Amino acid sequence: MNRILLASAFLLVSISAAFADGIPSAVPTAVGSVPAAVSPVPKASAPKLVEPHLHIARSNLVGHARIALTFDACMGQADERILSTLVRERIPATIFVTARWLKRNPAALAVFLQNPDLFELENHGQNHIPAVDTPTLVYGIASAGSPQAVRQEVEGGAAAMVAAGIPAPHWFRGSTAKYDLSAIGEIRAMGYRIAGYSVNGDGGSLLGAVITEKRIASAKDGDVVISHVNQPTHAAGEGVAKALVDLKAKGTEFVRLEDVEDTGDDKTTE
């Protein structure tokens, strides 16, 4: 009997040991497979953005520089300091309006429409969303993020303009004036020229009056100046108004984009 019990005990110990021996061979295999199964997924690279330049045909006359003034009306209210100077001095300009701005500024729109010899109104988009067709942030603003959303931003802006009694636009300038190349191709395929610039007049309306005045007054023959007409509480607007008077006193010829030939890089006007 004792021999039987001892044999049984020996058999049980052997089985347990064999089972225990099997665990290490399985666990490392499972653990070792984890890194391959959950290896980090590479992050999508940020899209390459461009900020196109635009120039107009020069006058090539000494003391008679030709300049195109362009103003973005993004959101907010109309800057009467700038608007009144343009009207009083009879200075033509191209104004890029968003659908959002049009809704809030019917009085300023009326001034634009009453002065068709001065103002060319063009498309700045529906909701002031950067015209970039992949998801990213531009100056903290979320991009359109897809070709469909870029199209909606462009078409929505144009539809709002026509509904407000403005002629159908031919130029588009997106929020932040930055694009990816594929979005440029999409917008051009919609029939728009894309408005870059060569002189940043007011730094997004964030510069002081003095430096804004100097920047714009330094514009040369063939330059396209970008500034903003929607920030009446910012000091930059005062500098813009003064610079306009400075340029006129120097004999500058002011033109709208529709009145002159132009050249844009990154295939924005080809």
Coordinates of C-alpha atoms in Angstrom, one line a residue:
M1 CA 0.0 0.0 0.0
N2 CA 2.8 2.4 0.9
R3 CA 4.5 1.7 -2.4
I4 CA 1.3 2.5 -4.2
L5 CA 0.8 5.8 -2.4
L6 CA 4.4 6.8 -3.0
A7 CA 4.1 6.0 -6.7
S8 CA 0.9 8.0 -6.9
A9 CA 2.5 11.0 -5.2
F10 CA 5.6 10.8 -7.4
L11 CA 3.3 10.7 -10.5
L12 CA 1.3 13.8 -9.3
V13 CA 4.5 15.7 -8.6
S14 CA 5.9 14.9 -12.1
I15 CA 2.6 16.1 -13.8
S16 CA 2.6 19.3 -11.8
A17 CA 6.3 19.9 -12.7
A18 CA 5.6 19.3 -16.4
F19 CA 2.7 21.7 -16.3
A20 CA 4.8 24.3 -14.6
D21 CA 7.6 23.8 -17.1
G22 CA 5.1 24.5 -19.9
I23 CA 4.1 28.0 -18.5
P24 CA 7.4 29.8 -19.2
S25 CA 7.5 28.6 -22.8
A26 CA 4.0 30.1 -23.4
V27 CA 4.3 33.4 -21.5
P28 CA 7.4 34.8 -23.2
T29 CA 5.9 34.1 -26.6
A30 CA 2.7 36.1 -25.6
V31 CA 4.7 38.9 -24.0
G32 CA 7.2 39.0 -26.9
S33 CA 4.4 39.4 -29.4
V34 CA 2.9 42.5 -27.7
P35 CA 5.4 45.1 -29.2
A36 CA 4.7 44.0 -32.7
A37 CA 1.0 44.0 -32.2
V38 CA 0.8 47.5 -30.6
S39 CA 3.7 49.2 -32.3
P40 CA 3.2 53.0 -32.5
V41 CA 1.3 54.2 -35.6
P42 CA 3.3 57.0 -37.4
K43 CA 1.6 60.4 -37.1
A44 CA 0.4 62.0 -40.3
S45 CA 2.8 64.7 -41.3
A46 CA 1.5 68.3 -41.3
P47 CA 0.6 69.5 -44.8
K48 CA 3.1 71.8 -46.6
L49 CA 1.5 75.3 -46.6
V50 CA 2.3 78.1 -48.9
E51 CA 1.6 81.8 -48.7
P52 CA 1.5 83.0 -52.3
H53 CA 2.8 86.3 -53.6
L54 CA 0.9 88.4 -56.1
H55 CA 2.2 91.3 -58.1
I56 CA 0.5 93.5 -60.7
A57 CA 1.8 95.0 -63.9
R58 CA 4.1 98.0 -63.1
S59 CA 3.6 101.4 -64.5
N60 CA 7.3 101.8 -65.0
L61 CA 6.9 105.5 -64.7
V62 CA 9.2 107.4 -62.3
G63 CA 7.2 109.0 -59.5
H64 CA 4.0 107.2 -60.6
A65 CA 4.0 103.8 -58.8
R66 CA 1.0 101.5 -59.5
I67 CA -0.3 99.7 -56.4
A68 CA -3.2 97.5 -55.7
L69 CA -4.8 97.9 -52.3
T70 CA -6.6 94.8 -51.0
F71 CA -8.5 94.6 -47.7
D72 CA -9.9 91.6 -45.9
A73 CA -13.3 91.9 -44.2
C74 CA -13.1 88.8 -42.1
M75 CA -15.6 89.2 -39.2
G76 CA -16.4 92.0 -36.8
Q77 CA -17.4 95.6 -37.8
A78 CA -16.4 97.9 -40.6
D79 CA -13.5 100.2 -39.9
E80 CA -14.9 103.6 -40.8
R81 CA -11.4 105.3 -40.5
I82 CA -10.3 103.3 -43.5
L83 CA -13.6 103.2 -45.4
S84 CA -14.2 107.0 -45.1
T85 CA -10.7 107.7 -46.3
L86 CA -11.1 105.5 -49.4
V87 CA -14.3 107.3 -50.3
R88 CA -13.2 110.8 -49.4
E89 CA -9.9 110.5 -51.3
R90 CA -11.5 108.5 -54.2
I91 CA -9.0 105.7 -53.8
P92 CA -10.0 102.4 -55.5
A93 CA -9.5 99.1 -53.7
T94 CA -10.4 95.4 -53.8
I95 CA -12.3 94.2 -50.7
F96 CA -12.5 90.5 -49.8
V97 CA -15.6 89.8 -47.8
T98 CA -16.8 86.8 -45.9
A99 CA -20.5 85.8 -45.6
R100 CA -20.2 86.4 -41.9
W101 CA -19.0 89.9 -42.3
L102 CA -21.7 90.8 -44.9
K103 CA -24.5 89.8 -42.4
R104 CA -23.1 92.2 -39.8
N105 CA -22.3 95.2 -41.9
P106 CA -25.2 96.1 -44.2
A107 CA -24.4 99.9 -44.0
A108 CA -20.8 99.3 -45.1
L109 CA -22.0 97.0 -47.9
A110 CA -24.3 99.8 -49.1
V111 CA -21.3 102.2 -49.3
F112 CA -19.4 99.6 -51.4
L113 CA -22.3 99.1 -53.8
Q114 CA -22.9 102.9 -54.1
N115 CA -19.3 103.3 -55.3
P116 CA -18.8 100.7 -58.0
D117 CA -16.0 102.9 -59.5
L118 CA -14.0 102.5 -56.3
F119 CA -14.7 99.1 -54.9
E120 CA -14.2 95.6 -56.4
L121 CA -15.8 93.0 -54.0
E122 CA -14.3 89.5 -54.0
N123 CA -14.7 86.3 -52.1
H124 CA -13.1 85.7 -48.6
G125 CA -15.1 82.6 -47.9
Q126 CA -18.2 81.6 -46.0
N127 CA -16.9 81.2 -42.4
H128 CA -13.3 82.4 -42.6
I129 CA -11.8 78.9 -42.5
P130 CA -8.3 78.3 -43.9
A131 CA -8.5 76.8 -47.4
V132 CA -6.4 73.7 -46.6
D133 CA -7.9 70.3 -47.5
T134 CA -6.2 68.3 -44.8
P135 CA -6.8 68.7 -41.1
T136 CA -4.4 71.1 -39.4
L137 CA -4.2 74.4 -37.5
V138 CA -3.2 77.7 -39.1
Y139 CA -2.5 80.4 -36.5
G140 CA -4.7 78.4 -34.2
I141 CA -7.6 78.2 -36.7
A142 CA -8.8 74.8 -37.7
S143 CA -8.5 74.3 -41.5
A144 CA -11.3 73.2 -43.8
G145 CA -9.8 69.7 -43.6
S146 CA -11.1 68.1 -46.8
P147 CA -11.7 69.0 -50.5
Q148 CA -15.4 69.0 -49.9
A149 CA -15.1 71.5 -47.0
V150 CA -12.8 73.7 -49.1
R151 CA -15.4 73.8 -51.8
Q152 CA -18.1 74.7 -49.3
E153 CA -16.0 77.5 -47.9
V154 CA -15.5 79.0 -51.4
E155 CA -19.0 78.3 -52.8
G156 CA -20.7 79.4 -49.6
G157 CA -18.9 82.8 -49.6
A158 CA -19.8 83.3 -53.3
A159 CA -23.5 82.5 -52.7
A160 CA -23.7 85.0 -49.9
M161 CA -22.2 87.7 -52.0
V162 CA -24.6 87.1 -54.9
A163 CA -27.6 87.0 -52.4
A164 CA -26.4 90.4 -51.1
G165 CA -26.6 91.9 -54.6
I166 CA -22.8 91.7 -55.3
P167 CA -21.7 90.6 -58.8
A168 CA -20.3 87.0 -58.9
P169 CA -16.7 87.0 -57.6
H170 CA -13.7 86.0 -59.7
W171 CA -11.0 86.1 -57.0
F172 CA -10.7 84.2 -53.8
R173 CA -8.5 84.8 -50.8
G174 CA -8.8 82.2 -48.0
S175 CA -8.5 82.9 -44.2
T176 CA -4.9 83.4 -43.2
A177 CA -3.9 83.6 -46.9
K178 CA -2.2 80.1 -46.5
Y179 CA -3.1 77.0 -48.6
D180 CA -1.8 73.6 -49.5
L181 CA -1.0 73.0 -53.1
S182 CA -3.9 70.5 -53.6
A183 CA -6.4 73.1 -52.3
I184 CA -5.0 75.7 -54.7
G185 CA -5.6 73.3 -57.6
E186 CA -9.1 72.7 -56.4
I187 CA -10.0 76.4 -56.1
R188 CA -8.4 77.1 -59.5
A189 CA -10.5 74.3 -61.0
M190 CA -13.6 76.1 -59.6
G191 CA -12.7 79.1 -61.8
Y192 CA -11.1 81.4 -59.3
R193 CA -7.9 83.3 -59.3
I194 CA -6.3 83.2 -55.8
A195 CA -5.2 86.5 -54.4
G196 CA -1.8 86.5 -52.7
Y197 CA 0.0 89.7 -51.9
S198 CA 3.5 91.3 -51.8
V199 CA 3.2 93.7 -48.9
N200 CA 1.7 92.8 -45.5
G201 CA 0.5 96.2 -44.4
D202 CA -0.9 95.6 -40.9
G203 CA 0.2 92.2 -39.8
G204 CA -3.3 90.9 -39.6
S205 CA -4.4 94.2 -38.1
L206 CA -2.2 93.5 -35.0
L207 CA 0.5 96.1 -35.7
G208 CA 0.7 99.6 -34.3
A209 CA -0.4 102.6 -36.2
V210 CA 3.2 103.9 -36.9
I211 CA 4.7 100.7 -38.2
T212 CA 1.5 100.0 -40.3
E213 CA 1.8 103.4 -41.9
K214 CA 5.4 102.9 -42.7
R215 CA 4.8 99.4 -44.2
I216 CA 2.0 100.5 -46.5
A217 CA 3.7 103.8 -47.5
S218 CA 6.8 101.9 -48.5
A219 CA 4.9 99.9 -51.2
K220 CA 6.5 100.1 -54.6
D221 CA 5.5 99.9 -58.3
G222 CA 3.7 96.6 -58.9
D223 CA 3.0 95.8 -55.2
V224 CA -0.2 94.3 -53.9
V225 CA -0.9 95.4 -50.3
I226 CA -3.0 93.4 -47.9
S227 CA -4.6 95.0 -44.8
H228 CA -7.9 94.6 -42.9
V229 CA -11.0 96.7 -42.8
N230 CA -12.8 94.9 -40.0
Q231 CA -11.1 95.9 -36.8
P232 CA -12.2 99.4 -35.9
T233 CA -10.8 99.2 -32.4
H234 CA -7.2 98.3 -33.5
A235 CA -4.5 100.9 -33.8
A236 CA -3.5 99.5 -37.2
G237 CA -6.5 101.1 -38.8
E238 CA -5.3 104.6 -38.0
G239 CA -2.0 103.7 -39.7
V240 CA -3.7 102.4 -42.8
A241 CA -5.7 105.6 -43.2
K242 CA -2.6 107.8 -42.9
A243 CA -0.6 105.6 -45.3
L244 CA -3.4 106.0 -48.0
V245 CA -3.1 109.8 -47.8
D246 CA 0.8 109.5 -47.9
L247 CA 0.7 107.3 -51.0
K248 CA -1.8 109.6 -52.8
A249 CA 0.4 112.6 -52.1
K250 CA 3.4 110.8 -53.7
G251 CA 1.4 110.4 -57.0
T252 CA 0.6 106.7 -56.6
E253 CA -1.8 105.2 -59.0
F254 CA -4.3 102.9 -57.2
V255 CA -5.9 100.1 -59.1
R256 CA -8.2 97.2 -58.4
L257 CA -7.2 93.6 -59.2
E258 CA -9.8 93.5 -62.0
D259 CA -8.3 96.5 -63.7
V260 CA -4.7 95.3 -64.4
E261 CA -2.7 92.2 -65.3
D262 CA -1.2 90.2 -62.5
T263 CA 1.3 87.5 -61.7
G264 CA 0.9 85.1 -58.8
D265 CA 3.2 82.3 -57.8
D266 CA 2.3 78.7 -56.7
K267 CA 0.0 78.5 -59.8
T268 CA -2.5 80.8 -58.1
T269 CA -3.3 82.8 -61.3
E270 CA -2.0 80.6 -64.2

